[in-house]
Amino acid sequence: MDFDRFFQSQLQRLHDDGSYRVFADLERKQGLYPLATRHAANGSNDVTVWCSNDYLGMGQHPKVLAAMKAAIECCGAGSGGTRNISGTSHYHVALERELAELHGKDSALLFTSGYVANWATLGTLGARIPGLIIFSDASNHASMIEGIRYAGCAKAIWRHNDLRDLEAKLAAANPTSPKLIAFESVYSMDGDIAPIKEICDLADKYGAMTYLDEVHAVGVYGPRGGGIAEREGLMERLTVIEGTLAKAFGVMGGYIAASRQLCDFVRSFASGFIFTTSLPPSLAAGAIASIQHLKTNSSERVRHQESVRRIRVQLNRYGLPHLENPSHIVPFIVGDAAKCKWISDILLEDFHVYLQPINYPTVPKGTERLRITPNPTHSEADITHLVNALRSLWSNCALARGVA
Ligand SMILES: *Cc1c(COP(=O)(O)O)cnc(C)c1O
């Protein structure tokens, strides 16, 4: 078989339907976010980033940078091993304590990413709890889906945020089977928020565990950045809270927070936790600084929500179609892969605005979009520039304005 020819023919299909991914080659400018230098074949120029998940700009916070530098000076670059074999630094231990405290749980367990946290935890629970049925929201992130698939256990997919469908599926299952409901708080593409309390009520009624992915909410919501469950006073009702250190906390890594026994179980049985080198101590140190800062300071959160509000007001003023939702994610729906990419290309080339097109399979076909993520570091001028650029492109686009 001519393997490269096979690969090329598969890739051509992505090119043909406009979903082939091209990465922007960026150098983010510490101290000057949301500015970044973009490198391209025809030279380099500065762009304003409008699609970062570093929601609060903590990736350039002086406390975070100082903590990371100090940890490198203290302990060097890498961790030197898996958690079990020399790779547990004092920073890892302190960070797990910090995370457990953030979510009001006994324990927390670190992973190299949020993806791995979801995959390894759901995979391990599903594979090792005899007869477990996982009830998974239809819009769950790929990392949860892959974990459930890997677990090989029984599963039921319930319609997104649909309590009646969830209850129907819980009621139809064997009452004696152990159950787990897996869902997210803020859904990353539509920015809608799950009815956490009602889901916990159903979990109680049917004796199910609850597993909540708060990746897009930690740092951003709750009086101490504990997420939507903290804001709504529901943390203690969740069996597992999963999060990332890579989005609002501005660093990298993933985690779960849960009971001592559950964390110890995953620590002891999850391949994706055991057989991989632990995070560099500097990342753990940066995460601690970021979490501690956001636990006691709301100014980033307040300015963030202010940016979100300001951009929505301007988009509404000009009838630019964005999904209304109760979160900080502002999806600008284009509904066509090629047009989405066209708008994104021109924004980058002519307006020096970087807004990555989001196409299938990240979102369903026909809902292709530009996912705007406002940041406290965006100025009023940045917002006006983006909205003016979108206005001129949107009127040039063959799509009806105001129809999402
Ligand atoms: C980004 C994301 C993850 C994965 O987190 P990483 O730390 O980036 O690996 C998990 N769940 C959801 C909903 C996400 O959007």
Coordinates of C-alpha atoms and ligand atoms in Angstrom, one line a residue:
M1 CA 0.0 0.0 0.0
D2 CA 1.2 3.5 -0.8
F3 CA 0.5 4.9 2.7
D4 CA 1.3 8.5 2.0
R5 CA -1.0 8.5 -1.0
F6 CA -3.7 7.1 1.2
F7 CA -3.1 9.8 3.8
Q8 CA -3.1 12.5 1.1
S9 CA -6.4 11.3 -0.3
Q10 CA -8.0 11.4 3.1
L11 CA -6.7 14.9 3.7
Q12 CA -8.0 16.0 0.4
R13 CA -11.5 15.3 1.6
L14 CA -11.0 17.8 4.4
H15 CA -9.7 20.4 1.9
D16 CA -12.7 19.8 -0.3
D17 CA -15.3 20.5 2.4
G18 CA -13.3 23.4 3.9
S19 CA -12.7 21.7 7.2
Y20 CA -8.9 21.2 6.8
R21 CA -7.2 22.8 9.8
V22 CA -4.5 25.4 9.4
F23 CA -2.7 26.5 12.6
A24 CA -1.8 30.1 13.1
D25 CA 1.9 30.3 14.0
L26 CA 1.8 32.7 17.0
E27 CA 4.1 34.2 19.6
R28 CA 2.0 35.6 22.4
K29 CA 3.5 38.7 23.8
Q30 CA 3.7 38.5 27.6
G31 CA 2.6 41.7 29.2
L32 CA 0.8 42.8 26.0
Y33 CA -2.0 40.2 25.7
P34 CA -4.1 39.9 23.7
L35 CA -1.4 40.9 21.2
A36 CA 0.7 38.2 19.5
T37 CA 3.1 38.1 16.6
R38 CA 1.9 35.9 13.8
H39 CA 4.4 34.3 11.5
A40 CA 3.4 33.5 8.0
A41 CA 5.2 32.6 4.7
N42 CA 4.9 36.3 3.6
G43 CA 6.3 37.7 6.8
S44 CA 5.3 38.5 10.4
N45 CA 2.9 40.9 11.9
D46 CA 1.0 41.6 15.2
V47 CA -2.5 40.3 15.6
T48 CA -5.1 40.7 18.3
V49 CA -6.1 37.3 19.6
W50 CA -9.9 36.9 20.0
C51 CA -10.2 33.1 20.5
S52 CA -8.0 32.2 23.4
N53 CA -9.1 30.1 26.3
D54 CA -6.8 32.0 28.6
Y55 CA -10.0 33.7 29.6
L56 CA -8.6 35.9 32.3
G57 CA -5.1 36.6 31.0
M58 CA -3.6 34.6 33.9
G59 CA -1.0 33.3 31.5
Q60 CA 0.8 36.7 31.8
H61 CA 0.0 37.4 35.5
P62 CA 3.1 38.6 37.3
K63 CA 2.4 36.3 40.3
V64 CA 2.1 33.2 38.0
L65 CA 5.3 34.0 36.1
A66 CA 7.2 34.7 39.3
A67 CA 6.1 31.4 40.8
M68 CA 7.1 29.5 37.7
K69 CA 10.5 31.1 37.5
A70 CA 11.1 30.5 41.2
A71 CA 10.2 26.8 40.8
I72 CA 12.6 26.4 37.9
E73 CA 15.4 28.1 39.9
C74 CA 14.6 25.8 42.8
C75 CA 13.9 22.4 41.2
G76 CA 15.0 22.7 37.5
A77 CA 13.0 21.9 34.4
G78 CA 11.2 18.6 34.4
S79 CA 9.7 16.4 37.2
G80 CA 12.0 13.5 36.4
G81 CA 9.5 10.7 36.5
T82 CA 6.0 9.4 36.9
R83 CA 4.2 10.3 40.1
N84 CA 5.2 6.9 41.6
I85 CA 8.8 6.9 40.5
S86 CA 10.4 10.1 41.8
G87 CA 8.1 12.5 40.0
T88 CA 6.0 13.7 42.9
S89 CA 7.4 17.1 43.8
H90 CA 6.3 19.1 46.8
Y91 CA 4.5 21.4 44.3
H92 CA 2.3 18.6 43.1
V93 CA 1.3 17.8 46.6
A94 CA 0.5 21.4 47.4
L95 CA -1.4 21.9 44.2
E96 CA -3.6 18.9 44.9
R97 CA -4.4 20.2 48.3
E98 CA -5.2 23.6 46.8
L99 CA -7.6 22.1 44.3
A100 CA -9.3 19.9 46.8
E101 CA -9.9 23.0 49.0
L102 CA -11.1 25.0 45.9
H103 CA -13.9 22.5 45.3
G104 CA -14.6 21.6 48.9
K105 CA -13.5 18.0 48.5
D106 CA -11.3 15.7 50.5
S107 CA -8.8 15.1 47.7
A108 CA -7.8 16.0 44.2
L109 CA -5.7 14.2 41.6
L110 CA -3.6 15.9 38.9
F111 CA -3.2 14.8 35.3
T112 CA -1.1 16.1 32.5
S113 CA -4.2 17.6 30.9
G114 CA -7.9 18.0 31.3
Y115 CA -8.3 15.6 28.4
V116 CA -6.4 13.0 30.2
A117 CA -8.3 13.6 33.4
N118 CA -11.6 13.0 31.7
W119 CA -10.4 10.1 29.7
A120 CA -8.6 8.3 32.5
T121 CA -11.2 8.9 35.2
L122 CA -14.3 8.0 33.2
G123 CA -12.4 5.1 31.6
T124 CA -11.3 3.7 35.0
L125 CA -14.6 4.1 36.7
G126 CA -16.5 2.6 33.8
A127 CA -14.2 -0.3 33.4
R128 CA -13.8 -1.2 37.1
I129 CA -17.2 -0.6 38.7
P130 CA -19.1 -3.8 37.9
G131 CA -22.2 -3.1 35.9
L132 CA -21.8 0.7 35.8
I133 CA -24.0 2.5 33.4
I134 CA -22.7 6.0 32.3
F135 CA -25.4 8.5 31.4
S136 CA -23.6 11.0 29.1
D137 CA -24.9 14.3 27.9
A138 CA -25.0 14.3 24.0
S139 CA -22.8 17.4 23.9
N140 CA -20.0 16.2 26.1
H141 CA -16.4 16.9 25.2
A142 CA -14.5 14.4 23.1
S143 CA -12.3 13.5 26.1
M144 CA -15.3 12.3 28.0
I145 CA -16.7 10.4 25.1
E146 CA -13.3 8.7 24.5
G147 CA -13.1 7.8 28.2
I148 CA -16.6 6.2 28.2
R149 CA -15.8 4.4 25.0
Y150 CA -12.5 3.1 26.4
A151 CA -14.3 1.9 29.6
G152 CA -16.4 -0.4 27.5
C153 CA -19.3 -0.2 30.0
A154 CA -23.0 0.3 29.3
K155 CA -23.9 3.8 28.4
A156 CA -26.9 6.0 27.6
I157 CA -26.6 9.2 25.7
W158 CA -29.2 11.8 26.8
R159 CA -30.3 14.8 24.8
H160 CA -28.2 17.8 25.6
N161 CA -29.4 19.5 28.9
D162 CA -32.7 17.7 28.6
L163 CA -33.8 16.6 32.1
R164 CA -36.8 14.7 30.9
D165 CA -34.7 12.6 28.5
L166 CA -32.2 12.0 31.3
E167 CA -34.9 10.9 33.7
A168 CA -36.5 8.7 31.1
K169 CA -33.2 6.9 30.6
L170 CA -32.4 6.6 34.3
A171 CA -35.9 5.2 34.9
A172 CA -35.5 2.7 32.1
A173 CA -32.3 1.3 33.5
N174 CA -32.0 -1.6 35.9
P175 CA -32.7 0.0 39.3
T176 CA -29.9 -2.1 40.9
S177 CA -27.2 -1.1 38.4
P178 CA -24.7 1.4 39.6
K179 CA -25.0 4.7 37.6
L180 CA -23.0 7.7 36.8
I181 CA -24.2 10.9 35.1
A182 CA -21.5 12.7 33.2
F183 CA -22.0 16.3 32.0
E184 CA -20.4 19.8 31.8
S185 CA -21.3 23.1 33.4
V186 CA -20.4 25.6 30.7
Y187 CA -20.5 24.0 27.2
S188 CA -17.6 25.3 25.3
M189 CA -19.1 25.8 21.8
D190 CA -22.6 27.1 22.5
G191 CA -21.8 28.6 25.9
D192 CA -25.0 27.3 27.5
I193 CA -25.0 26.0 31.1
A194 CA -26.3 22.8 32.5
P195 CA -29.1 22.7 35.1
I196 CA -26.7 21.3 37.7
K197 CA -29.1 21.3 40.7
E198 CA -31.8 19.4 38.8
I199 CA -29.3 16.9 37.5
C200 CA -28.1 16.3 41.1
D201 CA -31.8 15.9 42.2
L202 CA -32.2 13.2 39.5
A203 CA -28.9 11.6 40.6
D204 CA -30.2 11.4 44.2
K205 CA -33.5 10.0 43.1
Y206 CA -31.9 7.2 41.0
G207 CA -28.8 6.6 43.2
A208 CA -26.4 7.8 40.6
M209 CA -22.9 9.4 41.0
T210 CA -22.4 12.8 39.3
Y211 CA -19.3 13.7 37.2
L212 CA -19.1 17.4 36.3
D213 CA -16.6 18.9 33.8
E214 CA -16.1 22.5 34.9
V215 CA -13.2 23.1 32.5
H216 CA -14.7 26.3 31.0
A217 CA -15.9 27.6 34.4
V218 CA -13.1 27.1 36.9
G219 CA -11.4 30.4 37.6
V220 CA -14.2 32.3 35.8
Y221 CA -17.3 31.7 38.0
G222 CA -18.0 31.5 41.7
P223 CA -16.8 33.9 44.4
R224 CA -13.4 32.0 44.6
G225 CA -13.3 30.8 41.0
G226 CA -14.6 27.3 42.0
G227 CA -16.9 27.2 38.9
I228 CA -20.6 27.2 38.4
A229 CA -21.2 24.6 41.1
E230 CA -19.5 26.9 43.6
R231 CA -21.5 29.9 42.4
E232 CA -24.7 27.9 42.9
G233 CA -23.7 26.4 46.2
L234 CA -23.8 22.8 44.7
M235 CA -20.2 21.6 45.0
E236 CA -20.9 19.1 47.8
R237 CA -23.6 17.5 45.7
L238 CA -21.2 16.4 43.0
T239 CA -19.3 13.2 43.2
V240 CA -16.5 14.3 40.9
I241 CA -15.6 17.8 39.7
E242 CA -13.1 17.8 36.9
G243 CA -11.2 20.9 35.7
T244 CA -8.2 22.2 33.8
L245 CA -5.3 24.4 34.7
A246 CA -4.9 25.3 31.1
K247 CA -7.8 27.7 30.4
A248 CA -8.7 30.4 32.9
F249 CA -5.9 29.4 35.2
G250 CA -3.5 30.1 32.3
V251 CA -1.0 27.3 32.7
M252 CA -1.5 23.6 31.9
G253 CA -2.7 20.3 33.4
G254 CA -6.0 18.7 34.4
Y255 CA -7.5 17.4 37.6
I256 CA -10.4 15.8 39.4
A257 CA -11.6 16.7 42.9
A258 CA -13.6 14.1 44.8
S259 CA -13.6 11.9 47.9
R260 CA -10.4 10.5 49.3
Q261 CA -11.4 7.0 48.3
L262 CA -12.4 7.9 44.7
C263 CA -9.2 9.8 44.1
D264 CA -7.1 7.0 45.6
F265 CA -8.9 4.5 43.4
V266 CA -8.2 6.4 40.2
R267 CA -4.6 7.1 41.4
S268 CA -4.2 3.4 41.9
F269 CA -5.9 2.0 38.8
A270 CA -5.8 4.6 36.0
S271 CA -3.3 3.8 33.3
G272 CA -3.4 7.4 32.1
F273 CA -2.4 8.6 35.5
I274 CA 0.2 6.0 36.4
F275 CA 2.3 5.5 33.3
T276 CA 3.1 9.0 32.3
T277 CA 5.6 11.6 33.6
S278 CA 4.1 14.1 36.0
L279 CA 3.8 17.8 35.1
P280 CA 6.9 19.9 35.5
P281 CA 7.1 21.4 39.1
S282 CA 7.1 24.9 37.5
L283 CA 3.6 24.3 36.0
A284 CA 2.3 23.1 39.4
A285 CA 3.8 26.2 41.0
G286 CA 2.3 28.5 38.4
A287 CA -1.1 26.9 38.8
I288 CA -1.0 27.3 42.6
A289 CA -0.2 31.0 42.2
S290 CA -3.0 31.4 39.7
I291 CA -5.6 29.5 41.8
Q292 CA -4.7 31.4 45.0
H293 CA -4.8 34.7 43.3
L294 CA -8.3 34.0 41.8
K295 CA -9.6 32.6 45.1
T296 CA -9.1 36.0 46.7
N297 CA -9.4 38.5 43.9
S298 CA -12.5 39.0 41.7
S299 CA -11.2 41.9 39.6
E300 CA -10.2 39.7 36.6
R301 CA -13.7 38.0 36.7
V302 CA -15.4 41.4 37.0
R303 CA -13.5 42.9 34.1
H304 CA -14.0 39.7 32.1
Q305 CA -17.8 39.9 32.4
E306 CA -17.6 43.6 31.5
S307 CA -15.8 42.7 28.2
V308 CA -18.4 40.1 27.4
R309 CA -21.2 42.5 28.0
R310 CA -19.6 45.2 25.9
I311 CA -19.0 43.0 22.9
R312 CA -22.6 41.6 23.0
V313 CA -24.0 45.2 23.1
Q314 CA -22.0 46.1 20.0
L315 CA -22.9 42.9 18.1
N316 CA -26.5 43.5 18.9
R317 CA -26.3 47.1 17.8
Y318 CA -25.4 46.0 14.2
G319 CA -27.6 42.8 14.1
L320 CA -24.5 40.6 14.0
P321 CA -25.7 37.0 14.8
H322 CA -24.4 35.6 18.0
L323 CA -25.9 33.0 20.3
E324 CA -27.4 34.5 23.4
N325 CA -26.3 32.4 26.4
P326 CA -25.6 33.0 30.0
S327 CA -21.8 32.6 29.8
H328 CA -18.6 34.3 28.6
I329 CA -18.5 32.5 25.2
V330 CA -19.8 34.5 22.3
P331 CA -20.4 32.2 19.3
F332 CA -20.8 34.1 16.0
I333 CA -22.6 31.6 13.8
V334 CA -21.8 31.6 10.1
G335 CA -23.3 28.2 9.3
D336 CA -21.0 27.3 6.4
A337 CA -17.5 25.9 6.6
A338 CA -16.1 27.7 3.5
K339 CA -17.6 31.1 4.5
C340 CA -16.4 30.7 8.1
K341 CA -12.9 30.1 6.9
W342 CA -13.2 33.0 4.4
I343 CA -14.2 35.5 7.1
S344 CA -11.5 34.2 9.4
D345 CA -8.8 34.5 6.7
I346 CA -9.7 38.1 5.8
L347 CA -9.9 39.1 9.5
L348 CA -6.4 37.9 9.9
E349 CA -4.9 39.2 6.7
D350 CA -6.7 42.6 6.4
F351 CA -7.8 43.4 9.9
H352 CA -5.0 41.7 12.0
V353 CA -7.7 40.0 14.0
Y354 CA -7.2 36.4 14.9
L355 CA -10.4 34.4 15.2
Q356 CA -10.1 30.7 14.4
P357 CA -13.0 29.2 12.4
I358 CA -14.7 26.3 14.3
N359 CA -15.8 23.7 11.9
Y360 CA -17.0 20.1 11.9
P361 CA -16.4 17.8 13.8
T362 CA -15.9 20.2 16.6
V363 CA -19.4 21.5 16.0
P364 CA -22.2 20.0 13.8
K365 CA -22.2 20.8 10.1
G366 CA -24.3 23.9 9.4
T367 CA -23.4 25.5 12.7
E368 CA -19.8 26.5 11.7
R369 CA -18.8 29.5 13.7
L370 CA -16.3 32.0 15.0
R371 CA -16.0 31.5 18.7
I372 CA -15.3 34.9 20.3
T373 CA -13.8 34.7 23.8
P374 CA -13.5 38.2 25.3
N375 CA -10.8 38.8 27.8
P376 CA -10.2 41.5 30.4
T377 CA -7.2 42.5 28.4
H378 CA -9.3 43.5 25.3
S379 CA -9.7 47.3 25.2
E380 CA -12.7 49.2 24.0
A381 CA -10.8 50.0 20.9
D382 CA -10.1 46.2 20.3
I383 CA -13.8 45.5 20.6
T384 CA -14.8 48.3 18.2
H385 CA -12.2 47.2 15.7
L386 CA -13.4 43.6 15.8
V387 CA -17.1 44.6 15.4
N388 CA -16.3 47.0 12.5
A389 CA -14.4 44.2 10.8
L390 CA -17.2 41.7 11.3
R391 CA -19.7 44.3 10.0
S392 CA -17.9 44.9 6.8
L393 CA -17.3 41.2 6.1
W394 CA -20.7 40.1 7.1
S395 CA -22.4 42.5 4.7
N396 CA -20.0 41.2 2.0
C397 CA -20.9 37.7 2.8
A398 CA -23.8 36.2 0.9
L399 CA -25.6 35.2 4.1
A400 CA -28.6 37.1 5.4
R401 CA -27.7 39.4 8.2
G402 CA -29.4 38.8 11.5
V403 CA -30.3 35.2 10.7
A404 CA -28.3 32.8 12.7
Ligands
LIG1 C1 -10.5 21.8 26.7 C2 -11.5 20.9 27.3 C3 -11.0 19.7 28.0 C4 -9.6 19.3 28.0 O1 -8.8 20.2 28.8 P1 -7.2 20.3 28.5 O2 -6.6 20.7 29.7 O3 -7.2 21.4 27.4 O4 -6.8 19.0 28.0 C5 -11.9 19.0 28.7 N1 -13.2 19.3 28.7 C6 -13.7 20.3 28.0 C7 -15.2 20.6 28.0 C8 -12.8 21.1 27.2 O5 -13.3 22.1 26.5

